[in-house]
JSON list of C-alpha atoms in Angstrom, two decimals:
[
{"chain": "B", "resi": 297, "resn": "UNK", "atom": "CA", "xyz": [3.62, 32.69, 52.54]},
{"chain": "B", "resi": 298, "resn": "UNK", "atom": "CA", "xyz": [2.21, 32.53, 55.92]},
{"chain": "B", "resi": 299, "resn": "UNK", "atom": "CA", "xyz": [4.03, 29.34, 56.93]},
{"chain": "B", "resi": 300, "resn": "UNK", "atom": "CA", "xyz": [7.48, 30.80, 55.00]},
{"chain": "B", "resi": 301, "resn": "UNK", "atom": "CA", "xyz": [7.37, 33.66, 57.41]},
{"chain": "B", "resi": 302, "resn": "UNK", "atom": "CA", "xyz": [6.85, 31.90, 60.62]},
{"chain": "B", "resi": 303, "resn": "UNK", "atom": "CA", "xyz": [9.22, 29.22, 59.91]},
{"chain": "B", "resi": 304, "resn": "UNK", "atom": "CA", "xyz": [11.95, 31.76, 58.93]},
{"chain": "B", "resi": 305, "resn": "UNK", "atom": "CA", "xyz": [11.23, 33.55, 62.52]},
{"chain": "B", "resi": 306, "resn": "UNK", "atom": "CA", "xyz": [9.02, 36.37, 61.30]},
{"chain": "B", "resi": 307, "resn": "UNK", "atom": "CA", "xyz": [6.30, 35.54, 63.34]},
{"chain": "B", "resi": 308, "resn": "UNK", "atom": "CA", "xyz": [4.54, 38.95, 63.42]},
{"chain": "B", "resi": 309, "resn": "UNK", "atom": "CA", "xyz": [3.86, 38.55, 60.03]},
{"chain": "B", "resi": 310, "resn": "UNK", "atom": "CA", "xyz": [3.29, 34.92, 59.07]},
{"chain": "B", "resi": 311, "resn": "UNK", "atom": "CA", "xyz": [0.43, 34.91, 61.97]},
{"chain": "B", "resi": 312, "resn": "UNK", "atom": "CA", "xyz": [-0.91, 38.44, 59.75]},
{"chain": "B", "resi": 313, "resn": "UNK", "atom": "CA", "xyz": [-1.35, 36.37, 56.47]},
{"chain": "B", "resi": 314, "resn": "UNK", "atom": "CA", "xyz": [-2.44, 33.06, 57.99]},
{"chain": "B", "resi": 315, "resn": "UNK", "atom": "CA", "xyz": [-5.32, 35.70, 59.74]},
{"chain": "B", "resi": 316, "resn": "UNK", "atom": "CA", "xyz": [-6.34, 37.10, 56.55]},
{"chain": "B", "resi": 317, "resn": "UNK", "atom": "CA", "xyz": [-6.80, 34.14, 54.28]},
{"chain": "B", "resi": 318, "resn": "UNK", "atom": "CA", "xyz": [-8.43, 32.25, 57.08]},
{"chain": "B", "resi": 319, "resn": "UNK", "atom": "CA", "xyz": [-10.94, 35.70, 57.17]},
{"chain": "B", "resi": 320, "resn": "UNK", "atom": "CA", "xyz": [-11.10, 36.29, 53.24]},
{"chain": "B", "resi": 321, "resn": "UNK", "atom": "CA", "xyz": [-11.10, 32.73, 52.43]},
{"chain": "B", "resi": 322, "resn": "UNK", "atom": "CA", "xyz": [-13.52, 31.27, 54.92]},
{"chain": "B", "resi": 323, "resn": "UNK", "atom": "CA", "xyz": [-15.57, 29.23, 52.72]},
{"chain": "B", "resi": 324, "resn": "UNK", "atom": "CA", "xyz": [-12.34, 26.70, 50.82]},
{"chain": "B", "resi": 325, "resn": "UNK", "atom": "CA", "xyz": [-9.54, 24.84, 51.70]},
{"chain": "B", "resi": 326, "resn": "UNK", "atom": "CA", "xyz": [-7.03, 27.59, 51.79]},
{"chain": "B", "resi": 327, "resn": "UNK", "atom": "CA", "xyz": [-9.14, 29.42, 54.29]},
{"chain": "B", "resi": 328, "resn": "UNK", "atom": "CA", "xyz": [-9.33, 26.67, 56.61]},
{"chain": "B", "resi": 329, "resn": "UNK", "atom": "CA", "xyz": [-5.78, 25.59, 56.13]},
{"chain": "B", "resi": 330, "resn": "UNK", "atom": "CA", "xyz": [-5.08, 29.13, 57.12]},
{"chain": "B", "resi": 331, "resn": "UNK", "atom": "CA", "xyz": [-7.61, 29.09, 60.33]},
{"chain": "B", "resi": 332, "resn": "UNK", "atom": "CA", "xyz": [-5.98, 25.89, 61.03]},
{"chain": "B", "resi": 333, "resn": "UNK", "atom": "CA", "xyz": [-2.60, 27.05, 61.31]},
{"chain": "B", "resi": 334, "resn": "UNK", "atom": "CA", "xyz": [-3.38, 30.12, 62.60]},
{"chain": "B", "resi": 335, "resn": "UNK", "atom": "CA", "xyz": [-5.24, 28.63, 65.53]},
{"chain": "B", "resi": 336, "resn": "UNK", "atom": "CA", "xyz": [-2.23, 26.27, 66.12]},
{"chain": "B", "resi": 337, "resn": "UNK", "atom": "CA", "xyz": [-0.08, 29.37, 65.92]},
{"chain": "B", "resi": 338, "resn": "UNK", "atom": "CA", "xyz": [-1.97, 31.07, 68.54]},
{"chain": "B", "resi": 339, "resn": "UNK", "atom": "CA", "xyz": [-2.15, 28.73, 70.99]},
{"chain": "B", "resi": 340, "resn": "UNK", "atom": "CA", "xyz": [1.38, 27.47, 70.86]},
{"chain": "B", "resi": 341, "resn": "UNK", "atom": "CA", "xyz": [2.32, 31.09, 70.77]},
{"chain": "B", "resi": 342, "resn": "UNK", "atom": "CA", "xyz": [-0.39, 31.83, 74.27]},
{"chain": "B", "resi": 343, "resn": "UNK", "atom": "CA", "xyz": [1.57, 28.46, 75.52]},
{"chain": "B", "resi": 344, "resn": "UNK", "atom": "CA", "xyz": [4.85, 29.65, 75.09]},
{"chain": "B", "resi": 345, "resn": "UNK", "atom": "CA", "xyz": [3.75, 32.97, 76.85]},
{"chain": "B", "resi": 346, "resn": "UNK", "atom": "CA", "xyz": [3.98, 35.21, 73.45]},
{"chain": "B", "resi": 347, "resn": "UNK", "atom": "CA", "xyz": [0.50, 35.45, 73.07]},
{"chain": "B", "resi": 348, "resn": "UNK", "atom": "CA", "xyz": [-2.31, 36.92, 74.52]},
{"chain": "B", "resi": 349, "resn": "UNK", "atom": "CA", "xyz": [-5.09, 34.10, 76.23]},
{"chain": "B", "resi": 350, "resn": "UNK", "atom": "CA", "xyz": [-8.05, 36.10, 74.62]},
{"chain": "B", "resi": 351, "resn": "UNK", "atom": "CA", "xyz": [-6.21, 36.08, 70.61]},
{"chain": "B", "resi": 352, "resn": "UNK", "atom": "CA", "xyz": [-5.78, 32.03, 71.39]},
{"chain": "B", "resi": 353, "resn": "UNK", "atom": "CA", "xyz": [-9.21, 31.78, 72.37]},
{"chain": "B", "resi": 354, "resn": "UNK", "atom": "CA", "xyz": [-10.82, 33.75, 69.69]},
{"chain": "B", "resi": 355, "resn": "UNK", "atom": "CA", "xyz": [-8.86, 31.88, 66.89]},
{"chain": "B", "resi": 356, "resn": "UNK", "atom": "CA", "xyz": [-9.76, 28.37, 69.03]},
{"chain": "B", "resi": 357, "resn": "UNK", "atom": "CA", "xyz": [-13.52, 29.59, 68.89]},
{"chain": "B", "resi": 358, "resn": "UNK", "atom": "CA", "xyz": [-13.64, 30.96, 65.47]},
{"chain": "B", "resi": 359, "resn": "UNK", "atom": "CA", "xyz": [-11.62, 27.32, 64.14]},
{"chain": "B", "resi": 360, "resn": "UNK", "atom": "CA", "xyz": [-13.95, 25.56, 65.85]},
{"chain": "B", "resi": 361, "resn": "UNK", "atom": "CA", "xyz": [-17.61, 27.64, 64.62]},
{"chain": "B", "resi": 362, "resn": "UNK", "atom": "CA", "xyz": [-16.15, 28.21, 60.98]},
{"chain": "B", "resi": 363, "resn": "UNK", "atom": "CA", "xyz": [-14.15, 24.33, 60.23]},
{"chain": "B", "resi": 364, "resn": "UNK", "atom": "CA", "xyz": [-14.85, 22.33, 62.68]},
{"chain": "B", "resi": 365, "resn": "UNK", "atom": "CA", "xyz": [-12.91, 18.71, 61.75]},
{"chain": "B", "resi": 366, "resn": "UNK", "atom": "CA", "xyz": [-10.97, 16.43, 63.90]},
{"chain": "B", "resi": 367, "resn": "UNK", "atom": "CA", "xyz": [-8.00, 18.55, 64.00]},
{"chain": "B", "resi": 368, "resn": "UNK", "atom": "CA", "xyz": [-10.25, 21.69, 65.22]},
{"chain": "B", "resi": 369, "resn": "UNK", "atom": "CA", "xyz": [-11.25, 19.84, 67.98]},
{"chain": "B", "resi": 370, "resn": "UNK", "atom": "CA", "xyz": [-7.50, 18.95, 68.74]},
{"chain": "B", "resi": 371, "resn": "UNK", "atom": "CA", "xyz": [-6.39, 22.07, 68.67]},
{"chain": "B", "resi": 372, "resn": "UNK", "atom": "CA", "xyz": [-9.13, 23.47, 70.93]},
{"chain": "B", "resi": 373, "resn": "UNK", "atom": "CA", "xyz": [-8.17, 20.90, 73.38]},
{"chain": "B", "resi": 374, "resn": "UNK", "atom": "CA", "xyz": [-4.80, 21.95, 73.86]},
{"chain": "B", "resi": 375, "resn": "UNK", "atom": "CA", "xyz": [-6.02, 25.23, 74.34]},
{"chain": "B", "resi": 376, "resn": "UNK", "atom": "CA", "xyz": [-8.47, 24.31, 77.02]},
{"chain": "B", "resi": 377, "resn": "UNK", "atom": "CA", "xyz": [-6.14, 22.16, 78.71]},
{"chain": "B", "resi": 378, "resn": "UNK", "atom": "CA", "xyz": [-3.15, 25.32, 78.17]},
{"chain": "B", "resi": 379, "resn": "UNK", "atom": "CA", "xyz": [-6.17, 27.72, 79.61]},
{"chain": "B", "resi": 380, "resn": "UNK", "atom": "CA", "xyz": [-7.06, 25.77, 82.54]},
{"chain": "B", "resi": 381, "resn": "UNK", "atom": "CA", "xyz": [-3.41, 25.45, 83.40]},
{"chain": "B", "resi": 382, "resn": "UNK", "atom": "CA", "xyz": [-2.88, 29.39, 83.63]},
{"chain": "B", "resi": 383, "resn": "UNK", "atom": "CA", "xyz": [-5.93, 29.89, 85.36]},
{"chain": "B", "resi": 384, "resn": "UNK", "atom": "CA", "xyz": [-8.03, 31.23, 82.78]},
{"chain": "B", "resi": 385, "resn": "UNK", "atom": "CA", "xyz": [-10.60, 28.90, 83.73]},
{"chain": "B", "resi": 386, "resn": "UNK", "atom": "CA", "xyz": [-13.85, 30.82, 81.53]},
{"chain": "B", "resi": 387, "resn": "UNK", "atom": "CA", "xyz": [-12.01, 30.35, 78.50]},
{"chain": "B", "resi": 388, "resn": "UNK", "atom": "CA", "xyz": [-11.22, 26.47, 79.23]},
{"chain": "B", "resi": 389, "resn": "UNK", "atom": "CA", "xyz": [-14.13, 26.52, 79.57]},
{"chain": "B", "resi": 390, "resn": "UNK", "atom": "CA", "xyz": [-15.57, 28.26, 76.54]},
{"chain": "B", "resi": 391, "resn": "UNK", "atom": "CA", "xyz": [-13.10, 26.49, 74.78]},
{"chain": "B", "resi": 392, "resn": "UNK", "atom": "CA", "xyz": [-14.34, 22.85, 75.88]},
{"chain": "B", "resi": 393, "resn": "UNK", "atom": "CA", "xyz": [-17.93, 23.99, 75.64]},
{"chain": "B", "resi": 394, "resn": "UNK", "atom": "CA", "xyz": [-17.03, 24.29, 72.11]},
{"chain": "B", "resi": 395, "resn": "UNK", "atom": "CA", "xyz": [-15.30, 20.56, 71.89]},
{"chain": "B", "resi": 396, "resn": "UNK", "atom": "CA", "xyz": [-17.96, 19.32, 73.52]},
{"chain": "B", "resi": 397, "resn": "UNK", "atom": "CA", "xyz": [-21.09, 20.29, 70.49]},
{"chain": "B", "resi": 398, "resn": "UNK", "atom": "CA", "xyz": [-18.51, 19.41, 67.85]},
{"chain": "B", "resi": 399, "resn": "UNK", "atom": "CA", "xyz": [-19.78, 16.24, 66.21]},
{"chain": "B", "resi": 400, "resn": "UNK", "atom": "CA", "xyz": [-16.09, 15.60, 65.33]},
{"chain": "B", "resi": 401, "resn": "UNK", "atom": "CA", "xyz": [-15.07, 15.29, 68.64]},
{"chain": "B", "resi": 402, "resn": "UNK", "atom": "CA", "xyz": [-14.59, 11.28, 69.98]},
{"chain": "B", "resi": 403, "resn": "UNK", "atom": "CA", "xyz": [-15.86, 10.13, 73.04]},
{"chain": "B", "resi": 404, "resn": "UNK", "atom": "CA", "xyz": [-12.56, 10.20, 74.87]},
{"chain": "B", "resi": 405, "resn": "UNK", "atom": "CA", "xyz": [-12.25, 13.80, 73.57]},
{"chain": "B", "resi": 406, "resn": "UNK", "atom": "CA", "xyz": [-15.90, 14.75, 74.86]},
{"chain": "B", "resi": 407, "resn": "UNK", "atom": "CA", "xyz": [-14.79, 12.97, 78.29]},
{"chain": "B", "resi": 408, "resn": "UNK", "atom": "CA", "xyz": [-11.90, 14.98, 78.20]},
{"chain": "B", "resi": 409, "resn": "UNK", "atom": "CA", "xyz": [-13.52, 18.60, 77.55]},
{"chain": "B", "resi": 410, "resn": "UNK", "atom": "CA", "xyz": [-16.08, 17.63, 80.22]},
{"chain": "B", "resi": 411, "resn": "UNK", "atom": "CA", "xyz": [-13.24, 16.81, 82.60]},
{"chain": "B", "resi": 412, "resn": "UNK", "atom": "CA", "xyz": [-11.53, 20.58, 81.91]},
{"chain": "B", "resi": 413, "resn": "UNK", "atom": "CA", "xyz": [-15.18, 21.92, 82.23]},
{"chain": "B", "resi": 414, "resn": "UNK", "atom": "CA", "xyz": [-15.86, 20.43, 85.78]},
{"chain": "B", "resi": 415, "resn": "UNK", "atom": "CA", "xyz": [-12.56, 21.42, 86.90]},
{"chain": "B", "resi": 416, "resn": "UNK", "atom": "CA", "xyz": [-12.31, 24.91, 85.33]},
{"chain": "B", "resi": 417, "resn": "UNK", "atom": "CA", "xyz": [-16.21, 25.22, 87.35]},
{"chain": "B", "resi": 418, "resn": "UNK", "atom": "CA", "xyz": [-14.80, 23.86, 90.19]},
{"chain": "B", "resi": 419, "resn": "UNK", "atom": "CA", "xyz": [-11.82, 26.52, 90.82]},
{"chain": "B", "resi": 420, "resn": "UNK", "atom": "CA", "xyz": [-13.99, 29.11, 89.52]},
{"chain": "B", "resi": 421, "resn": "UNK", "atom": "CA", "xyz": [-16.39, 28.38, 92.45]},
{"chain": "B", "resi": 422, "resn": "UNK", "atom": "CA", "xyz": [-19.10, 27.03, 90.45]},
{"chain": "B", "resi": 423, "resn": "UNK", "atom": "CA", "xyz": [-19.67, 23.64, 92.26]},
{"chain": "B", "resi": 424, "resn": "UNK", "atom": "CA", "xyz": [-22.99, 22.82, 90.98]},
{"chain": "B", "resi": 425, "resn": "UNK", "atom": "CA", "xyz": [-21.73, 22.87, 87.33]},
{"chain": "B", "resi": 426, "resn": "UNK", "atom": "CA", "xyz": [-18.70, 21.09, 88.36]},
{"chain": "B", "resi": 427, "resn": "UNK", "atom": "CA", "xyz": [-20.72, 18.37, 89.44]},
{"chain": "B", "resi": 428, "resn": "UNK", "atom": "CA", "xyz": [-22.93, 18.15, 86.36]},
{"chain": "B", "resi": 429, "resn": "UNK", "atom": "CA", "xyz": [-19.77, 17.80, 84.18]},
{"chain": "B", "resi": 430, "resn": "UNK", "atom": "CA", "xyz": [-17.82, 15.30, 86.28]},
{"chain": "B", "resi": 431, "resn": "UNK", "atom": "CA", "xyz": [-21.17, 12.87, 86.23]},
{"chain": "B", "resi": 432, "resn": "UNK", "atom": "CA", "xyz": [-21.86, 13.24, 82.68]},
{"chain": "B", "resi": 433, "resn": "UNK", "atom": "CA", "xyz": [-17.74, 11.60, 82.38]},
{"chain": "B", "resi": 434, "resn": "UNK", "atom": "CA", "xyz": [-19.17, 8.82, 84.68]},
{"chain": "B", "resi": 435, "resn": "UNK", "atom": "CA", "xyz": [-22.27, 8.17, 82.84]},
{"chain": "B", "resi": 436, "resn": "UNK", "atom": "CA", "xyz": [-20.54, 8.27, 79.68]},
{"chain": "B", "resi": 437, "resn": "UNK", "atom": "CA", "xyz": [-19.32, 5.43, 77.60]},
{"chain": "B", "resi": 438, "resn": "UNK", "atom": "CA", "xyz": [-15.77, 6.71, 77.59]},
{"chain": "B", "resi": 439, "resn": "UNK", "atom": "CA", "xyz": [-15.43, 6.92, 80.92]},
{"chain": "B", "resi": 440, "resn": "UNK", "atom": "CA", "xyz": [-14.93, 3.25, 81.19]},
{"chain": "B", "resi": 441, "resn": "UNK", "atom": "CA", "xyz": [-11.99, 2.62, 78.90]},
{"chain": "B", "resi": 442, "resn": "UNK", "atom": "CA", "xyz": [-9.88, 5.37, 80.50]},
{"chain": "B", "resi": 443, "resn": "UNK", "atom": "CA", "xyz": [-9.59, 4.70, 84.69]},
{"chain": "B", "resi": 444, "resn": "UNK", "atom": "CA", "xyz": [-7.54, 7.66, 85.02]},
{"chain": "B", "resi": 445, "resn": "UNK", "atom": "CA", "xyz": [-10.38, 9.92, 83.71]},
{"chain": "B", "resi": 446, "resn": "UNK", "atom": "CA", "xyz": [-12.70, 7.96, 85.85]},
{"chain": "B", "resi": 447, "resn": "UNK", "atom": "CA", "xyz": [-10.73, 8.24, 88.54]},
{"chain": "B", "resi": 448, "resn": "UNK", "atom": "CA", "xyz": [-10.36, 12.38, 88.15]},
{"chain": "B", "resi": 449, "resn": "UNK", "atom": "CA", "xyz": [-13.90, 12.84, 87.19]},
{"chain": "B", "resi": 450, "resn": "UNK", "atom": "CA", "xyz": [-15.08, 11.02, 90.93]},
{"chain": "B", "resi": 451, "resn": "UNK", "atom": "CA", "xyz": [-12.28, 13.12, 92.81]},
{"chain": "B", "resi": 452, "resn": "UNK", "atom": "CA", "xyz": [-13.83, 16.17, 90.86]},
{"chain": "B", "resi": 453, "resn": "UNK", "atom": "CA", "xyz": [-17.70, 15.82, 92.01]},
{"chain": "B", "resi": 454, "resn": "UNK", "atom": "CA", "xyz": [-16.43, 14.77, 95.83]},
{"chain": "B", "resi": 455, "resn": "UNK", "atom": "CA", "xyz": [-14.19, 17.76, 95.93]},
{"chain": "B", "resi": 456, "resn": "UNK", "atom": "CA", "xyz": [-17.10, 20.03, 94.18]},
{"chain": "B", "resi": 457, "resn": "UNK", "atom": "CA", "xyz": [-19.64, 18.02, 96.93]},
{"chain": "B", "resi": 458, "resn": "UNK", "atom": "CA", "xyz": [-17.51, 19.00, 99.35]},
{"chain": "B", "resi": 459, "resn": "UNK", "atom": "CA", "xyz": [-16.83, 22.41, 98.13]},
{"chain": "B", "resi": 460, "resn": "UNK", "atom": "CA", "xyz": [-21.10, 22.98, 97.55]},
{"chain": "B", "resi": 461, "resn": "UNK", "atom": "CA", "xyz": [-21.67, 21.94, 101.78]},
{"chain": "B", "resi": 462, "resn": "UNK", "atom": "CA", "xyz": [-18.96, 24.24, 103.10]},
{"chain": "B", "resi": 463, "resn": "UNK", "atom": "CA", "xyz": [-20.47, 26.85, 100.83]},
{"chain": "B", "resi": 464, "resn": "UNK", "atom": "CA", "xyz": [-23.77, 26.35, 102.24]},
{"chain": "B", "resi": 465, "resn": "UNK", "atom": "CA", "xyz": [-22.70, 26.07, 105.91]},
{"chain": "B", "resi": 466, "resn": "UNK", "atom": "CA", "xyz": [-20.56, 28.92, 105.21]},
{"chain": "B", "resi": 467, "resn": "UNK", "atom": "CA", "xyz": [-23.83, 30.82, 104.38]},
{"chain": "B", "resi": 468, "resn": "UNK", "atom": "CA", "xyz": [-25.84, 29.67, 107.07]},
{"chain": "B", "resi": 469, "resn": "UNK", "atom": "CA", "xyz": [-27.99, 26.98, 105.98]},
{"chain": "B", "resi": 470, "resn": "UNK", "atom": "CA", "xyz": [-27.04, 24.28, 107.47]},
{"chain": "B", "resi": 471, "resn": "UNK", "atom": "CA", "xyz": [-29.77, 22.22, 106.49]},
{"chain": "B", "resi": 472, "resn": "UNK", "atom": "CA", "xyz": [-29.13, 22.60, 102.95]},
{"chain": "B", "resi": 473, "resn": "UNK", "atom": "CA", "xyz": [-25.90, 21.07, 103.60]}
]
């Protein structure tokens, strides 16, 4: 019903059902169907702007916790990589934290949540983390097959480098610089 309602434009709705069976049917594989869609609902709906960031993030989270699978860790991608393109950078972060401990989640997609989490630390002013993320890409095996995350990951820890000496000259302490 859920999916009958969205596709014939009742929205409102079809998100409503997908929310309860995905609550009341947690534990089969119409409850996860439903969290599924419901999470892909929510974030295409936060994308498009119709949606509130914290509803996408909560169904991202909750996907992620209560079925996590391949296509969990998908889905909370896009919303980390939606998030940290609105500024929202806590919840790409949450979000990728999430990716991240999913033992569903490939190498490229681990290198990938680590990149959103360095660069959601480094706008948020937290250059030390930003750093610890962006080396853990470079250190890991999946760095080396794609060059353009290598490449992003060492232009995240300069600019966080960077960011961490001005902060501490900034502060007066030179020498920590």
């Amino acid at each position: 019903w859920g999916v009958a309602l969205l596709r014939s434009g009742d929205r409102e709705s079809g998100i409503r059902i997908l929310r309860e069976l995905a609550a009341k049917r947690s534990g089969d594989a119409t409850g996860e169907r439903a969290a599924l869609l419901y999470a892909e609902a929510m974030v295409a709906g936060y994308e498009r702007k119709e949606e509130v960031p914290g509803d996408a993030e909560g169904a991202t989270l909750l996907l992620l916790k209560e079925h996590p699978s391949e296509k969990a860790v998908s889905i909370a991608l896009r919303a980390s990589s939606a998030f940290l393109g609105n500024g929202e950078y806590e919840r790409a972060r949450r979000a990728a934290e999430g990716i991240e401990g999913n033992r569903f989640a490939t190498g490229d997609q681990v290198s990938q949540a680590r990149l959103i989490q360095a660069e959601a630390a480094v706008f948020g002013g937290d250059s030390e983390a930003a750093r610890g993320k962006a080396a853990a890409v470079l250190a890991g095996p999946a760095s080396g097959g794609d060059p353009g995350a290598a490449r992003r990951a060492r232009d995240i820890y300069v600019l966080s480098a960077l960011k961490g000496i001005d902060g501490k000259v900034s502060a007066g302490d030179p020498k920590g610089a």
